[in-house]
Short mmCIF file of C-alpha atoms in Angstrom, two decimals:
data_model
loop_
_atom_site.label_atom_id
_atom_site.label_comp_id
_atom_site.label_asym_id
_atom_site.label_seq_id
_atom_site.Cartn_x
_atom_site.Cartn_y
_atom_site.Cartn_z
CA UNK S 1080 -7.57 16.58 -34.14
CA UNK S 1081 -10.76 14.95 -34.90
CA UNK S 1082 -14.17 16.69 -35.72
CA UNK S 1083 -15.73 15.56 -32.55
CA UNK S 1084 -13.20 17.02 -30.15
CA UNK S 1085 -12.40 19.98 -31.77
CA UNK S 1086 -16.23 20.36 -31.38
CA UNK S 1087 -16.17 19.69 -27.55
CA UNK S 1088 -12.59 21.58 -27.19
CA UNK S 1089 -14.91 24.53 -29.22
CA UNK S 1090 -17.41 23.91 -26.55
CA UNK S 1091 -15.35 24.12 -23.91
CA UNK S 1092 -14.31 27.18 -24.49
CA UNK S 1093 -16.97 28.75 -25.15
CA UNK S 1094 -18.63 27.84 -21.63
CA UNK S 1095 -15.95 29.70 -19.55
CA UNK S 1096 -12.92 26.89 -19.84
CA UNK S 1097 -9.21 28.28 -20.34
CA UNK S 1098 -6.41 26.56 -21.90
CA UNK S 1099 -5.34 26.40 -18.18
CA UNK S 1100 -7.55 24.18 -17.12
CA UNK S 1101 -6.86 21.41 -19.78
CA UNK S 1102 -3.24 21.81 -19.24
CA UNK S 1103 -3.29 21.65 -15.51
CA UNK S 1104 -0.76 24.10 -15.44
CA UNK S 1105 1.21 25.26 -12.25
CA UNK S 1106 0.01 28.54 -10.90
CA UNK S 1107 3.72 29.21 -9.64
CA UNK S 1108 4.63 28.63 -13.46
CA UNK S 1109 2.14 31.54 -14.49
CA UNK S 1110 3.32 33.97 -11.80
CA UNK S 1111 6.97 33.71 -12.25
CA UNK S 1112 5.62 34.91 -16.24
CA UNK S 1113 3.80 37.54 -14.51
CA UNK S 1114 6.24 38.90 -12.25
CA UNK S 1115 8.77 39.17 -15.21
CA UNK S 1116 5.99 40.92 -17.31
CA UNK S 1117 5.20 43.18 -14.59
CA UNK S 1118 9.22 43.81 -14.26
CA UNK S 1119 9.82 44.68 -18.26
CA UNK S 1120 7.00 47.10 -17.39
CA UNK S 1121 8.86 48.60 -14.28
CA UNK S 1122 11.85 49.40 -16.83
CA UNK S 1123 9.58 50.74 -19.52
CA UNK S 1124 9.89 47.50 -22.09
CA UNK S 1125 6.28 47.69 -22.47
CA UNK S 1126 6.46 45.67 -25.96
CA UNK S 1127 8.06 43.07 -24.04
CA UNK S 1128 5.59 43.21 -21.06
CA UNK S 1129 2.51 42.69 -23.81
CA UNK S 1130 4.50 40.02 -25.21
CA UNK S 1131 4.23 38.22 -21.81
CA UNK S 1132 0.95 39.43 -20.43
CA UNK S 1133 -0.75 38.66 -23.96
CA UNK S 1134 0.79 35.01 -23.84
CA UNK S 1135 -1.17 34.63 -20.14
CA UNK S 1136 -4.35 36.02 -20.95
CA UNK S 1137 -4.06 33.23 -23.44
CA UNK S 1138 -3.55 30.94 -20.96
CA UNK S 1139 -5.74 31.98 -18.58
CA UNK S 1140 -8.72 34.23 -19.90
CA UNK S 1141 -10.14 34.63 -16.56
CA UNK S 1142 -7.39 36.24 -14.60
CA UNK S 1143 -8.18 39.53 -14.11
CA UNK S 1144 -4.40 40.66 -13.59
CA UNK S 1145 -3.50 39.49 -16.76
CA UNK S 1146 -5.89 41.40 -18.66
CA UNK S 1147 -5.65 44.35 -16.86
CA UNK S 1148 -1.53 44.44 -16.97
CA UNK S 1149 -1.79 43.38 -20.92
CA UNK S 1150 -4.23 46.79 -21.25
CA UNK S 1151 -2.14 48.95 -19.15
CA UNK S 1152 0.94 47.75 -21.51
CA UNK S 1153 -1.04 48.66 -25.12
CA UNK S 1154 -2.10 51.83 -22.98
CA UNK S 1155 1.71 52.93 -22.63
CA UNK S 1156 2.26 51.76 -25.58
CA UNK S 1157 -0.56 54.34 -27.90
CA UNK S 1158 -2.40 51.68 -28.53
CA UNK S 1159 -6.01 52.46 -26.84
CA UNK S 1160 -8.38 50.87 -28.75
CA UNK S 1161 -6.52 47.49 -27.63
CA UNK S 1162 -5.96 48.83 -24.30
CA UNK S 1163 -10.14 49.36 -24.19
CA UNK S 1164 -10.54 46.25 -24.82
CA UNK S 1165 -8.78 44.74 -21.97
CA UNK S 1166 -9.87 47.40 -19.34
CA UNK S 1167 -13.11 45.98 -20.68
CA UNK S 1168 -12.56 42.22 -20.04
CA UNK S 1169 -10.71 43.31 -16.85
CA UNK S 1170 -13.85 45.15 -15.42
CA UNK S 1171 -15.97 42.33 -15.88
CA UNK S 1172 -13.81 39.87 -14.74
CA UNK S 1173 -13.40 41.82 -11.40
CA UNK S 1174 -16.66 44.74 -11.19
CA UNK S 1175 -15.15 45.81 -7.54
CA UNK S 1176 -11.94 47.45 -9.06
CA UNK S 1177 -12.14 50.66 -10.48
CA UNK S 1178 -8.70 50.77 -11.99
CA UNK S 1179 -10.45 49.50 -14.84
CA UNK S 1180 -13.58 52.25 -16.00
CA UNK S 1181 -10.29 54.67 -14.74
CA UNK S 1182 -8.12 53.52 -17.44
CA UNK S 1183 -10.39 52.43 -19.64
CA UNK S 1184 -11.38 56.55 -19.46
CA UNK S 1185 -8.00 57.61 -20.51
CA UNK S 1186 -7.74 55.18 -23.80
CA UNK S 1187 -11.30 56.54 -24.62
CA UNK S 1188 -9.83 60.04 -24.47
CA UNK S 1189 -7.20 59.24 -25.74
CA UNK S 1190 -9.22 58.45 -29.01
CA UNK S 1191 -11.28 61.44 -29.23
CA UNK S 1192 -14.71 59.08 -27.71
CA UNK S 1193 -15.28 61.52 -25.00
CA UNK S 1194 -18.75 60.51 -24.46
CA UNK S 1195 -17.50 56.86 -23.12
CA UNK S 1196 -14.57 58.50 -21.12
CA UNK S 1197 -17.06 60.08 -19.27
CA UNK S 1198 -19.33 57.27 -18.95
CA UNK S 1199 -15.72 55.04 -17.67
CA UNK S 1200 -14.61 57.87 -14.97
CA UNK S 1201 -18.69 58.32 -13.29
CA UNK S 1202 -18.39 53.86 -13.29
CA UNK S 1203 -15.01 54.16 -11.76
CA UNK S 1204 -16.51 57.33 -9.13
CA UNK S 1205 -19.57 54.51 -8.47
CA UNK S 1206 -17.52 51.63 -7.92
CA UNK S 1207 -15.35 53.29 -5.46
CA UNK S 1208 -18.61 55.02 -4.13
CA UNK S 1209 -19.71 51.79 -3.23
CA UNK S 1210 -16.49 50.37 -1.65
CA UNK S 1211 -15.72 51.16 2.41
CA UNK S 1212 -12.22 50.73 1.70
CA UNK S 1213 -10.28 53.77 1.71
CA UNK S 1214 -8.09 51.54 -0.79
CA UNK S 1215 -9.14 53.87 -4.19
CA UNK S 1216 -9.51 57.01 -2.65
CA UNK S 1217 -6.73 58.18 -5.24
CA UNK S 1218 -8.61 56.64 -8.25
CA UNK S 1219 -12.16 58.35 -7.22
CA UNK S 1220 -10.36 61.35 -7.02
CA UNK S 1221 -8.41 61.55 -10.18
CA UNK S 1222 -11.32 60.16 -11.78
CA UNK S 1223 -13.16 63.31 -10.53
CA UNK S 1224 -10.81 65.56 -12.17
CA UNK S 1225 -10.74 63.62 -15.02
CA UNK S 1226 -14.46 64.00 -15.61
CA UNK S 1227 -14.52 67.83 -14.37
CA UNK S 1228 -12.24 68.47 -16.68
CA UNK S 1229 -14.11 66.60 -19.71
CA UNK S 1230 -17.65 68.08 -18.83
CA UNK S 1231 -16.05 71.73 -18.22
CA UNK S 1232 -17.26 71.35 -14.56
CA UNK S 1233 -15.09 73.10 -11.98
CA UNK S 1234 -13.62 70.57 -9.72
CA UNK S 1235 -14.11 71.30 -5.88
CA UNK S 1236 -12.59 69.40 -2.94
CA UNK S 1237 -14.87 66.58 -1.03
#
């Protein structure tokens, strides 16, 4: 590859573009992948399904699916501190879902950084605060327990 267009490949990247786009890959190609990753993770081969998911957020580093799946994979699998990551990338990519300041709560307990779990579960209690959709009910909820529970608050019904 020449100077120049590893420069404007560089570039190109940099300003939002995913390998994706220069491939012109097949969306239908990309979900089959995601379906089987999301299957390995229905039978507990959560190395596998990081194996797949990591390969599409490759891919594709705008796909909010893909980063959250690949996080909830390195979650199951111990590995937090990767799993924050991509709760991280997951939230921005898609600020209306709480699942990820939820999750993203647990890996931070899960590492002793108590100060950011409870920062993650009062985001994920906003974002579902300011959603109509009954859709996350569960996730505000378990998100207030979650945070009860870390700032040795008692936890009363809403």
């Amino acid at each position: 590859m020449k100077e120049s267009d590893y420069a404007s490949l560089q570039a190109f990247l940099h300003q939002g573009g995913s390998l994706r786009m220069l491939a012109d890959t097949d969306p239908k190609d990309l979900n089959i992948l995601y379906r089987y990753g999301t299957q390995l993770m229905n039978y507990s081969d959560y190395e596998g399904a990081k194996r797949i998911f990591y390969l599409l957020m490759k891919i594709d580093q705008w796909n909010f699916d893909y980063f959250f799946s690949l996080g909830t994979s390195c979650q199951q699998l111990g590995e937090h501190e990767e799993a924050i990551f991509c709760f991280g990338r997951s939230g921005i990519i898609n600020v209306e879902d709480p699942r990820s300041p939820y999750y993203a709560g647990k890996s931070y307990h899960a590492v002793g950084n108590i100060d950011y779990a409870v920062k993650s579960y009062k985001a994920a209690i906003r974002v579902c605060d300011c959603l109509d959709e009954d859709k996350w009910t569960d996730i505000a909820d378990q998100s207030r327990k979650a945070l009860a529970k870390l700032t040795q608050e008692a936890c009363y019904d809403q």
